[in-house]
């Protein structure tokens, strides 16, 4: 990336690096050129990496005390909460960490949508990111089943039953997933096994995601290509590292507020009742981060249709780089798309709200309208906008929007004149 | 110059090797997939016998069979008449009540909503039968779906009366 080939200084380091180029990799990562205009919305990739590590570390520790068996799972979670040293802290950090992980990933995804980060040549970054997101949802769901409370059990029942909507093989598939005729001990144990595995798959995909990122380099708020060898980039370390750390600290404050002051506010009290296959709680809802999809599932008045639309709402994002045909990346220069972007944000939040409400009356009608709009946004609005929208003129460089402001330049000239005399142009 | 391309000895060897390799890989993967299917110990628990002598008219008992709740309801005259009077054309999944309850007084069903597997609540809903709280499916007094997202009627398990007071499920 950064021009010349890196050669370590000492003989020993040269010997090592020519055999295992870890030093070259480290040099590439620290010197990686980032656009100088990246704003705080670009710090969520780093935040997500830290949260993945937090979840893996707290998860490994919890696995030392948890027992994956229907007779002991619920008790062992209470044992972690009451008896294990700092068990309460580790479990609350893990449970709320999952929520914050999703909060950060949603901000990260919507940042990509706003600034057109999914567009050529960054399609593979976008697609690997979506696969990570799918794995995150599967991991979170299986993790939610492990405490074996009422919500765990019924979440497992409802989600695995989604597959019974598959024509012909539906029942075979669900029995295969369960390892029996209902959600039971075999189901719990396999979920535990996979819940342990998936974060490492996510980790591997994160490596691919970053690798794909480092080929074209970062997009930026202006959305035009940066000149790699001009004065438009800065080394990742220390500049972006410091910015990422600042954002991380603010995000950690919010996270730890939940952990210490409201550790159960994002959960559901029914999950402190042990699983009972004979009684479904009167009002079952998934965790907040899955609610929009739950609303779509329930908005369609057919079992198979609901399942198809729910999965389609995620897979449609895979096709986004080809559905949005506009050559202009950043919404800053797309006056009409920008408005629809915010409508989409409101619609997704509305779907989340409706997913938590019973599927009847006005809630059901709104959920149907919002579901229809969600698909219209991607399938109709984006292709039309790409063709007919009149975009604003793009600046020549990423510096222009900052420097080409007359009053700013006048002020700058005045200051410079004080020190340099009248020969300002030579300074410039 | 139409020179026909003749498959060579080597082409045959490649194709044969790939085929044998694919079959071998498939054979190696199958046990890893099939191990997740219900095992012998799960399948062995396939029947349950229930004493229903204490169930009064208008009451339902729930028993567990293969990890699923089974509703056994001793229906009232009114419920039986209601269920029998329904026009099959009004049903999403048309089934006669007489086919569902061989002995009309006793209705034996798997108490699992055919939508996404919740347990419906009894004596609820718009048809005085069952109502699923999860996604709002309504079932009538014969356990047939009348409204909501469920595609089918509540499943009737295989069962028989061993004598007047005992039902064998499975």
Coordinates of C-alpha atoms in Angstrom, one line a residue:
Chain A
X1 CA 0.0 0.0 0.0
X2 CA 2.5 2.6 1.2
X3 CA 4.9 2.6 -1.7
X4 CA 8.3 1.1 -1.1
X5 CA 8.8 -2.4 0.2
X6 CA 9.3 -2.5 4.0
X7 CA 12.7 -3.8 5.2
X8 CA 13.2 -4.2 8.9
X9 CA 16.3 -2.4 10.4
X10 CA 18.1 -5.1 12.4
X11 CA 19.7 -8.2 10.8
X12 CA 17.7 -10.4 13.2
X13 CA 14.4 -8.8 12.2
X14 CA 15.3 -9.2 8.6
X15 CA 16.1 -12.9 9.1
X16 CA 12.7 -13.4 10.8
X17 CA 10.6 -11.3 8.5
X18 CA 12.0 -12.9 5.3
X19 CA 10.8 -16.3 6.8
X20 CA 7.5 -15.2 8.4
X21 CA 6.6 -11.6 7.3
X22 CA 4.7 -10.7 10.5
X23 CA 6.7 -7.4 10.8
X24 CA 5.7 -6.5 7.2
X25 CA 2.1 -7.2 8.2
X26 CA 2.4 -5.0 11.3
X27 CA 4.1 -2.3 9.3
X28 CA 1.3 -2.5 6.7
X29 CA -1.4 -2.2 9.5
X30 CA 0.2 0.8 11.3
X31 CA 1.1 2.7 8.2
X32 CA -2.1 1.9 6.4
X33 CA -3.2 5.2 4.8
X34 CA -6.6 6.4 5.9
X35 CA -8.4 9.4 4.4
X36 CA -7.9 12.5 6.6
X37 CA -11.6 13.4 6.5
X38 CA -12.9 10.3 8.2
X39 CA -15.5 11.2 10.8
X40 CA -16.6 9.5 14.0
X41 CA -19.1 7.3 12.1
X42 CA -15.9 5.5 10.9
X43 CA -14.9 4.4 14.4
X44 CA -17.4 1.6 14.7
X45 CA -15.3 -1.0 12.9
X46 CA -12.8 -0.7 15.7
X47 CA -15.5 -0.7 18.4
X48 CA -16.9 -3.9 16.9
X49 CA -13.5 -5.6 16.9
X50 CA -13.2 -4.8 20.6
X51 CA -16.7 -6.1 21.3
X52 CA -16.0 -9.4 19.4
X53 CA -12.9 -9.9 21.6
X54 CA -14.9 -9.0 24.8
X55 CA -17.6 -11.5 23.9
X56 CA -15.1 -14.3 23.2
X57 CA -13.2 -13.7 26.4
X58 CA -16.2 -13.4 28.7
X59 CA -17.8 -16.4 26.8
X60 CA -14.8 -18.6 27.3
X61 CA -14.9 -17.8 31.0
X62 CA -18.6 -18.5 31.4
X63 CA -18.2 -21.8 29.6
X64 CA -16.0 -22.9 32.6
X65 CA -19.1 -22.7 34.9
X66 CA -22.1 -23.3 32.7
X67 CA -23.6 -26.8 32.3
X68 CA -25.3 -27.6 29.0
X69 CA -28.0 -30.0 30.2
X70 CA -31.7 -29.3 30.6
X71 CA -31.6 -30.4 34.2
X72 CA -28.7 -28.1 35.1
X73 CA -28.5 -25.2 32.7
X74 CA -30.9 -22.9 34.5
X75 CA -29.3 -23.7 37.9
X76 CA -25.8 -23.3 36.6
X77 CA -26.6 -19.8 35.3
X78 CA -27.9 -18.9 38.8
X79 CA -24.8 -20.5 40.2
X80 CA -22.7 -18.2 38.0
X81 CA -24.8 -15.2 39.2
X82 CA -24.6 -16.0 42.9
X83 CA -21.6 -18.2 43.7
X84 CA -18.9 -17.7 41.1
X85 CA -16.4 -15.0 41.9
X86 CA -17.5 -12.0 39.8
X87 CA -19.8 -14.3 37.9
X88 CA -22.6 -11.7 38.0
X89 CA -20.2 -9.2 36.3
X90 CA -19.0 -11.5 33.7
X91 CA -22.5 -12.7 32.8
X92 CA -24.0 -9.3 32.6
X93 CA -21.0 -8.1 30.6
X94 CA -21.6 -10.9 28.1
X95 CA -25.4 -10.5 27.9
X96 CA -25.2 -6.7 27.5
X97 CA -22.1 -7.0 25.4
X98 CA -24.3 -8.8 22.8
X99 CA -26.7 -5.9 22.8
X100 CA -24.0 -3.3 22.4
X101 CA -22.4 -5.4 19.7
X102 CA -25.6 -5.2 17.7
X103 CA -26.1 -1.5 18.4
X104 CA -22.6 -0.9 17.0
X105 CA -23.2 -3.1 14.0
X106 CA -26.4 -1.3 13.1
X107 CA -24.6 2.0 13.2
X108 CA -21.8 0.5 11.1
X109 CA -24.3 -0.8 8.5
X110 CA -26.3 2.4 8.3
X111 CA -23.0 4.4 8.0
X112 CA -22.3 2.2 5.0
X113 CA -25.7 2.9 3.6
X114 CA -25.4 6.7 4.0
X115 CA -22.0 7.1 2.5
X116 CA -22.4 4.4 -0.2
X117 CA -19.5 2.3 1.2
X118 CA -21.0 -0.8 -0.5
X119 CA -20.4 0.5 -4.0
X120 CA -17.7 -0.5 -6.4
X121 CA -14.9 -1.4 -5.7
X122 CA -16.0 -2.3 -2.1
X123 CA -18.7 -4.9 -2.8
X124 CA -16.8 -7.8 -1.2
X125 CA -16.3 -5.8 2.0
X126 CA -20.1 -5.3 2.1
X127 CA -20.9 -8.9 1.4
X128 CA -18.4 -10.3 4.0
X129 CA -19.9 -7.8 6.4
X130 CA -23.4 -9.1 5.8
X131 CA -22.2 -12.7 6.3
X132 CA -20.7 -11.7 9.6
X133 CA -24.0 -10.0 10.6
X134 CA -25.9 -13.3 9.7
X135 CA -23.5 -15.3 11.9
X136 CA -23.9 -12.7 14.7
X137 CA -27.7 -13.2 14.6
X138 CA -27.3 -17.0 14.7
X139 CA -24.8 -16.8 17.5
X140 CA -26.9 -14.4 19.6
X141 CA -30.0 -16.6 19.1
X142 CA -28.2 -19.7 20.3
X143 CA -26.6 -17.9 23.2
X144 CA -30.0 -16.7 24.3
X145 CA -31.2 -20.3 24.4
X146 CA -28.5 -21.5 26.8
X147 CA -29.9 -20.1 30.1
X148 CA -32.9 -22.4 29.5
X149 CA -35.5 -19.9 30.8
X150 CA -39.0 -19.6 29.4
X151 CA -37.9 -17.1 26.8
X152 CA -34.9 -19.2 25.8
X153 CA -37.1 -22.3 25.3
X154 CA -39.8 -20.6 23.4
X155 CA -37.4 -18.5 21.3
X156 CA -35.8 -21.8 20.3
X157 CA -39.2 -23.4 19.5
X158 CA -40.4 -20.5 17.4
X159 CA -37.1 -19.9 15.5
X160 CA -36.5 -23.6 14.7
X161 CA -40.1 -23.9 13.6
X162 CA -39.4 -21.3 10.9
X163 CA -37.7 -24.2 9.1
X164 CA -40.9 -26.3 9.2
X165 CA -42.3 -23.8 6.6
X166 CA -40.0 -25.4 4.0
X167 CA -42.2 -27.4 1.6
X168 CA -41.9 -31.2 1.7
X169 CA -38.8 -31.5 3.9
X170 CA -39.8 -29.0 6.6
X171 CA -40.6 -31.5 9.3
X172 CA -37.5 -33.6 8.7
X173 CA -35.4 -30.4 8.8
X174 CA -36.8 -29.3 12.2
X175 CA -36.5 -32.8 13.7
X176 CA -32.9 -32.9 12.5
X177 CA -32.2 -29.5 14.1
X178 CA -33.9 -30.6 17.4
X179 CA -32.4 -34.1 17.5
X180 CA -35.9 -35.2 18.7
X181 CA -39.5 -34.3 18.3
X182 CA -39.4 -31.0 20.2
X183 CA -36.8 -28.6 21.6
X184 CA -35.0 -30.7 24.3
X185 CA -31.7 -31.7 25.7
X186 CA -30.0 -32.7 22.3
X187 CA -31.0 -29.2 21.0
X188 CA -29.5 -27.4 24.0
X189 CA -26.2 -29.3 23.7
X190 CA -25.8 -28.7 20.0
X191 CA -26.6 -25.0 20.4
X192 CA -24.0 -24.8 23.1
X193 CA -21.4 -26.4 20.8
X194 CA -22.2 -24.1 17.9
X195 CA -22.5 -21.0 20.1
X196 CA -18.9 -21.7 21.1
X197 CA -17.8 -22.2 17.5
X198 CA -19.5 -19.4 15.6
X199 CA -17.6 -16.4 17.2
X200 CA -14.4 -17.9 15.8
X201 CA -16.0 -18.2 12.4
X202 CA -16.9 -14.5 12.8
X203 CA -13.3 -13.8 13.7
X204 CA -12.1 -15.4 10.5
X205 CA -14.6 -13.5 8.5
X206 CA -13.5 -10.3 10.2
X207 CA -10.0 -11.0 8.9
X208 CA -11.4 -11.3 5.4
X209 CA -13.5 -8.2 5.8
X210 CA -10.4 -6.2 6.8
X211 CA -8.3 -7.8 4.1
X212 CA -11.0 -6.8 1.5
X213 CA -11.0 -3.3 3.0
X214 CA -7.2 -2.9 2.7
X215 CA -7.3 -3.6 -1.1
X216 CA -9.1 -0.4 -2.2
X217 CA -8.7 1.4 1.2
X218 CA -11.4 3.3 3.2
X219 CA -14.3 5.1 1.7
X220 CA -14.8 8.6 3.2
X221 CA -17.6 11.1 3.9
X222 CA -17.1 12.8 0.6
X223 CA -17.2 9.4 -1.2
X224 CA -14.6 10.3 -3.9
X225 CA -11.4 8.3 -4.4
X226 CA -8.5 9.7 -2.4
X227 CA -5.1 10.3 -3.9
X228 CA -3.0 7.7 -2.1
X229 CA 0.3 9.5 -2.5
X230 CA -0.9 13.1 -2.1
X231 CA -1.5 14.8 1.2
X232 CA -5.0 13.3 1.6
X233 CA -4.2 10.3 3.8
X234 CA -2.7 9.8 7.2
X235 CA -1.2 6.6 8.7
X236 CA -3.7 4.5 10.6
X237 CA -1.4 4.7 13.7
X238 CA -1.5 6.9 15.6
X239 CA -4.1 9.1 13.9
X240 CA -7.1 6.7 13.4
X241 CA -6.1 4.7 16.4
X242 CA -6.5 7.7 18.7
X243 CA -9.8 8.6 17.1
X244 CA -11.0 5.0 17.5
X245 CA -10.0 5.0 21.1
X246 CA -11.8 8.2 21.9
X247 CA -15.0 6.8 20.4
X248 CA -14.5 3.5 22.1
X249 CA -14.2 5.1 25.5
X250 CA -17.5 7.0 25.0
X251 CA -19.2 3.7 23.8
X252 CA -17.8 1.8 26.8
X253 CA -19.4 4.4 29.1
X254 CA -22.8 3.6 27.6
X255 CA -22.1 -0.2 27.8
X256 CA -20.9 -0.1 31.4
X257 CA -23.9 2.0 32.4
X258 CA -26.1 -0.9 31.2
X259 CA -23.8 -3.5 32.9
X260 CA -23.8 -1.8 36.3
X261 CA -27.0 0.1 36.5
X262 CA -29.6 -1.6 34.2
X263 CA -28.2 -5.1 33.5
X264 CA -31.7 -6.6 32.9
X265 CA -33.4 -3.7 31.1
X266 CA -32.7 -5.2 27.7
X267 CA -33.8 -8.7 28.7
X268 CA -37.1 -10.2 29.6
X269 CA -38.2 -11.1 33.1
X270 CA -39.8 -14.4 31.9
X271 CA -36.3 -15.7 31.2
X272 CA -35.8 -16.0 35.0
X273 CA -38.5 -18.7 35.0
X274 CA -37.2 -22.1 34.1
X275 CA -38.2 -23.5 30.7
X276 CA -41.6 -25.3 30.7
X277 CA -42.6 -27.0 27.5
X278 CA -46.3 -27.1 28.6
X279 CA -46.8 -23.3 29.0
X280 CA -46.0 -20.6 26.4
X281 CA -45.6 -17.2 28.1
X282 CA -48.5 -14.9 27.1
X283 CA -46.3 -12.4 25.3
X284 CA -43.1 -13.7 23.6
X285 CA -40.8 -11.3 21.9
X286 CA -37.2 -11.7 20.6
X287 CA -34.4 -9.6 21.8
X288 CA -34.6 -6.0 20.6
X289 CA -32.1 -6.4 17.8
X290 CA -34.2 -9.0 16.0
X291 CA -37.5 -7.1 16.4
X292 CA -37.7 -5.6 12.9
X293 CA -37.4 -9.0 11.3
X294 CA -39.9 -10.4 13.7
X295 CA -42.3 -7.7 12.6
X296 CA -41.8 -8.6 8.9
X297 CA -42.4 -12.3 9.8
X298 CA -45.7 -11.5 11.4
X299 CA -46.8 -8.9 8.8
X300 CA -47.3 -11.6 6.1
X301 CA -50.5 -13.6 6.6
X302 CA -49.0 -16.9 5.5
X303 CA -46.5 -19.1 7.3
X304 CA -44.2 -19.8 4.3
X305 CA -44.6 -16.2 3.0
X306 CA -43.6 -14.7 6.3
X307 CA -40.5 -16.8 6.5
X308 CA -39.5 -16.0 2.9
X309 CA -40.0 -12.3 3.4
X310 CA -38.1 -12.3 6.6
X311 CA -35.0 -14.0 5.1
X312 CA -35.4 -11.9 1.9
X313 CA -35.2 -8.7 4.0
X314 CA -31.6 -9.6 4.9
X315 CA -30.5 -11.2 1.6
X316 CA -31.8 -8.3 -0.4
X317 CA -28.9 -6.3 1.2
X318 CA -26.4 -8.7 -0.6
X319 CA -27.7 -7.4 -3.9
X320 CA -27.5 -3.7 -2.8
X321 CA -24.3 -2.8 -4.7
X322 CA -26.2 -3.7 -7.9
X323 CA -29.6 -2.3 -7.0
X324 CA -28.2 1.1 -6.3
X325 CA -26.9 2.1 -9.7
X326 CA -25.9 5.7 -8.8
X327 CA -22.2 6.4 -9.5
X328 CA -22.1 8.9 -6.7
X329 CA -21.2 7.2 -3.4
X330 CA -21.9 9.7 -0.6
X331 CA -25.4 10.8 0.3
X332 CA -23.9 14.3 0.9
X333 CA -24.2 14.8 -2.9
X334 CA -27.4 12.9 -3.4
X335 CA -30.2 15.3 -2.2
X336 CA -33.1 12.9 -2.9
X337 CA -31.5 9.6 -1.8
X338 CA -30.5 11.4 1.4
X339 CA -34.2 12.0 2.3
X340 CA -35.1 8.4 1.5
X341 CA -32.2 7.2 3.6
X342 CA -33.7 8.8 6.7
X343 CA -37.1 7.5 5.8
X344 CA -35.6 4.0 5.7
X345 CA -34.0 4.6 9.1
X346 CA -37.4 5.6 10.6
X347 CA -39.2 2.6 8.9
X348 CA -36.7 0.1 10.3
X349 CA -37.0 1.6 13.8
X350 CA -40.8 1.6 13.4
X351 CA -40.7 -2.1 12.4
X352 CA -38.6 -2.7 15.6
X353 CA -41.3 -1.0 17.6
X354 CA -44.1 -3.0 15.9
X355 CA -42.2 -6.2 16.4
X356 CA -42.6 -5.7 20.2
X357 CA -46.4 -5.1 19.9
X358 CA -49.1 -7.7 19.5
X359 CA -49.9 -8.5 15.8
X360 CA -53.4 -7.0 15.7
X361 CA -55.3 -3.9 14.7
X362 CA -53.4 -0.8 13.8
X363 CA -50.0 -2.5 14.7
X364 CA -50.6 -5.1 12.0
X365 CA -51.6 -2.6 9.4
X366 CA -48.6 -0.4 10.1
X367 CA -46.3 -3.4 10.0
X368 CA -47.6 -4.3 6.6
X369 CA -47.1 -0.8 5.3
X370 CA -43.6 -0.6 6.7
X371 CA -42.7 -4.1 5.3
X372 CA -43.9 -3.0 1.9
X373 CA -41.9 0.2 2.1
X374 CA -38.7 -1.6 3.2
X375 CA -38.8 -3.7 0.0
X376 CA -39.9 -0.8 -2.2
X377 CA -36.9 1.2 -1.0
X378 CA -34.4 -1.4 -2.3
X379 CA -36.2 -2.8 -5.3
X380 CA -37.9 0.3 -6.7
X381 CA -36.6 3.5 -5.3
X382 CA -32.9 2.8 -5.5
X383 CA -32.9 1.7 -9.2
X384 CA -35.0 4.7 -10.1
X385 CA -32.9 7.2 -8.2
X386 CA -29.8 5.8 -9.7
X387 CA -31.2 6.7 -13.1
X388 CA -33.0 10.0 -12.6
X389 CA -31.6 11.7 -9.5
X390 CA -29.7 14.9 -10.2
X391 CA -26.7 14.8 -7.9
X392 CA -24.8 17.8 -6.7
X393 CA -21.4 18.5 -8.2
X394 CA -18.6 16.5 -6.6
X395 CA -15.5 18.3 -5.3
X396 CA -12.1 17.8 -6.9
X397 CA -10.5 16.5 -3.8
X398 CA -11.5 15.5 -0.3
X399 CA -9.8 18.8 0.9
X400 CA -12.1 21.0 -1.1
X401 CA -15.2 21.0 1.0
X402 CA -13.1 22.2 3.9
X403 CA -10.7 24.6 2.3
X404 CA -12.8 26.1 -0.5
X405 CA -14.7 28.4 1.8
X406 CA -14.1 32.0 1.1
X407 CA -14.4 33.4 4.7
X408 CA -12.2 30.6 5.9
X409 CA -9.6 31.4 3.3
X410 CA -9.7 35.1 4.1
X411 CA -9.2 34.5 7.8
X412 CA -6.4 32.1 7.0
X413 CA -4.7 34.7 4.7
X414 CA -5.1 37.4 7.3
X415 CA -3.4 35.2 9.9
X416 CA -0.6 34.1 7.6
X417 CA -0.1 37.8 6.6
X418 CA 0.7 38.6 10.2
X419 CA 3.6 36.2 10.2
X420 CA 4.7 36.1 6.6
X421 CA 4.1 39.6 5.3
X422 CA 2.3 40.2 2.0
X423 CA 3.9 37.3 0.2
X424 CA 1.0 35.0 1.0
X425 CA 0.9 33.1 -2.3
X426 CA 4.3 31.8 -1.9
X427 CA 3.2 30.3 1.5
X428 CA 0.3 28.7 -0.1
Chain B
X1 CA -10.6 -30.5 -40.9
X2 CA -13.2 -31.9 -38.6
X3 CA -11.1 -33.8 -36.2
X4 CA -13.3 -35.4 -33.5
X5 CA -12.0 -34.9 -30.0
X6 CA -11.6 -38.3 -28.6
X7 CA -11.7 -38.7 -24.8
X8 CA -8.3 -39.8 -23.7
X9 CA -7.4 -42.4 -21.2
X10 CA -6.3 -39.7 -18.9
X11 CA -9.8 -37.9 -19.1
X12 CA -11.4 -41.2 -18.0
X13 CA -9.0 -41.5 -15.1
X14 CA -9.7 -37.9 -14.0
X15 CA -13.5 -38.3 -14.2
X16 CA -13.3 -41.7 -12.3
X17 CA -11.1 -40.2 -9.6
X18 CA -13.4 -37.2 -9.1
X19 CA -16.5 -39.4 -8.9
X20 CA -14.9 -41.8 -6.4
X21 CA -13.6 -38.9 -4.4
X22 CA -17.1 -37.2 -4.3
X23 CA -18.8 -40.5 -3.2
X24 CA -16.1 -41.1 -0.6
X25 CA -16.4 -37.5 0.8
X26 CA -20.2 -37.8 0.8
X27 CA -20.0 -41.1 2.7
X28 CA -17.6 -39.5 5.2
X29 CA -19.9 -36.5 5.8
X30 CA -23.2 -38.3 6.1
X31 CA -22.5 -39.7 9.7
X32 CA -21.6 -36.2 10.7
X33 CA -25.0 -34.9 9.5
X34 CA -27.1 -37.9 10.6
X35 CA -25.8 -37.8 14.1
X36 CA -28.0 -34.8 14.6
X37 CA -31.2 -36.7 13.8
X38 CA -33.4 -38.1 16.7
X39 CA -31.4 -41.0 18.3
X40 CA -32.6 -44.4 19.4
X41 CA -33.2 -43.4 23.0
X42 CA -35.4 -40.5 21.8
X43 CA -37.3 -42.7 19.4
X44 CA -37.8 -45.3 22.1
X45 CA -40.0 -43.0 24.1
X46 CA -42.8 -43.2 21.6
X47 CA -45.9 -44.2 23.5
X48 CA -47.6 -42.9 26.6
X49 CA -50.7 -44.3 28.4
X50 CA -53.0 -41.9 30.1
X51 CA -55.8 -42.6 32.6
X52 CA -58.6 -40.3 31.8
X53 CA -61.2 -41.5 34.3
X54 CA -61.0 -38.3 36.4
X55 CA -61.6 -35.9 33.5
X56 CA -65.0 -34.3 33.8
X57 CA -67.1 -33.0 30.9
X58 CA -65.8 -29.6 29.8
X59 CA -62.3 -30.2 31.2
X60 CA -59.0 -30.6 29.5
X61 CA -55.9 -32.3 30.7
X62 CA -52.4 -31.8 29.2
X63 CA -49.9 -34.6 29.1
X64 CA -46.4 -34.7 27.7
X65 CA -45.7 -37.1 24.8
X66 CA -42.3 -36.9 22.9
X67 CA -41.6 -33.6 24.6
X68 CA -44.8 -32.1 23.3
X69 CA -48.0 -31.2 25.1
X70 CA -51.1 -33.4 24.2
X71 CA -54.5 -31.9 24.9
X72 CA -57.1 -34.4 26.0
X73 CA -60.5 -32.7 26.2
X74 CA -63.8 -34.2 27.2
X75 CA -66.1 -32.0 25.1
X76 CA -69.5 -30.7 26.1
X77 CA -72.6 -31.4 23.9
X78 CA -72.6 -27.8 22.8
X79 CA -69.0 -28.0 21.6
X80 CA -69.6 -31.2 19.7
X81 CA -72.6 -29.7 18.0
X82 CA -70.7 -26.5 17.1
X83 CA -67.9 -28.5 15.7
X84 CA -70.2 -30.7 13.6
X85 CA -72.2 -27.8 12.3
X86 CA -69.3 -26.0 10.6
X87 CA -69.5 -25.9 6.8
X88 CA -66.3 -27.4 5.4
X89 CA -66.1 -24.6 2.9
X90 CA -65.4 -22.1 5.7
X91 CA -62.2 -24.0 6.7
X92 CA -58.7 -23.3 5.7
X93 CA -57.7 -26.9 6.2
X94 CA -61.0 -28.8 5.6
X95 CA -61.5 -31.8 7.9
X96 CA -64.7 -33.2 9.3
X97 CA -65.1 -33.2 13.1
X98 CA -66.0 -36.9 12.9
X99 CA -62.7 -37.6 11.3
X100 CA -60.8 -35.8 14.0
X101 CA -62.6 -37.2 17.0
X102 CA -63.6 -40.9 16.5
X103 CA -65.3 -40.8 19.9
X104 CA -66.9 -37.3 19.6
X105 CA -66.8 -36.8 23.4
X106 CA -63.0 -37.0 23.4
X107 CA -60.7 -34.7 21.5
X108 CA -57.1 -35.8 21.5
X109 CA -54.6 -33.3 19.8
X110 CA -51.0 -32.3 19.8
X111 CA -51.1 -28.9 21.7
X112 CA -48.6 -27.2 19.4
X113 CA -49.7 -24.4 17.2
X114 CA -49.0 -25.4 13.5
X115 CA -47.6 -21.9 12.9
X116 CA -44.4 -21.7 14.9
X117 CA -44.9 -24.2 17.7
X118 CA -46.3 -22.3 20.7
X119 CA -48.8 -23.9 23.0
X120 CA -52.3 -22.5 22.4
X121 CA -54.6 -21.4 25.3
X122 CA -57.8 -23.3 25.8
X123 CA -61.4 -21.8 25.9
X124 CA -60.1 -18.7 24.2
X125 CA -60.4 -17.0 20.8
X126 CA -63.2 -16.1 18.5
X127 CA -64.3 -19.7 18.0
X128 CA -64.4 -20.8 21.7
X129 CA -61.7 -23.3 21.0
X130 CA -58.0 -22.5 21.3
X131 CA -56.0 -19.3 20.8
X132 CA -52.3 -19.0 20.2
X133 CA -50.9 -16.0 22.1
X134 CA -47.7 -15.9 20.0
X135 CA -49.0 -14.8 16.6
X136 CA -52.7 -14.8 17.0
X137 CA -54.1 -18.0 15.4
X138 CA -57.6 -19.1 16.4
X139 CA -58.8 -22.7 16.5
X140 CA -62.4 -24.0 16.9
X141 CA -63.8 -26.6 19.3
X142 CA -62.5 -29.3 17.0
X143 CA -59.0 -27.8 17.0
X144 CA -59.3 -26.6 13.3
X145 CA -57.6 -23.4 12.4
X146 CA -60.1 -20.6 11.6
X147 CA -58.1 -17.4 11.6
X148 CA -54.5 -16.3 11.8
X149 CA -51.2 -17.4 10.2
X150 CA -51.3 -21.1 11.1
X151 CA -51.5 -23.2 8.0
X152 CA -53.0 -26.4 9.4
X153 CA -55.4 -27.8 12.0
X154 CA -53.9 -28.9 15.3
X155 CA -52.4 -32.3 14.7
X156 CA -54.2 -35.5 15.8
X157 CA -51.6 -38.0 17.1
X158 CA -52.0 -41.7 16.6
X159 CA -54.0 -42.9 19.7
X160 CA -56.4 -45.6 20.7
X161 CA -58.7 -46.4 23.7
X162 CA -57.3 -49.4 25.5
X163 CA -60.4 -49.5 27.6
X164 CA -63.0 -46.9 28.7
X165 CA -60.6 -45.1 30.9
X166 CA -57.2 -45.4 29.2
X167 CA -55.8 -43.8 26.1
X168 CA -52.6 -44.9 24.5
X169 CA -50.9 -42.2 22.6
X170 CA -48.3 -43.1 19.9

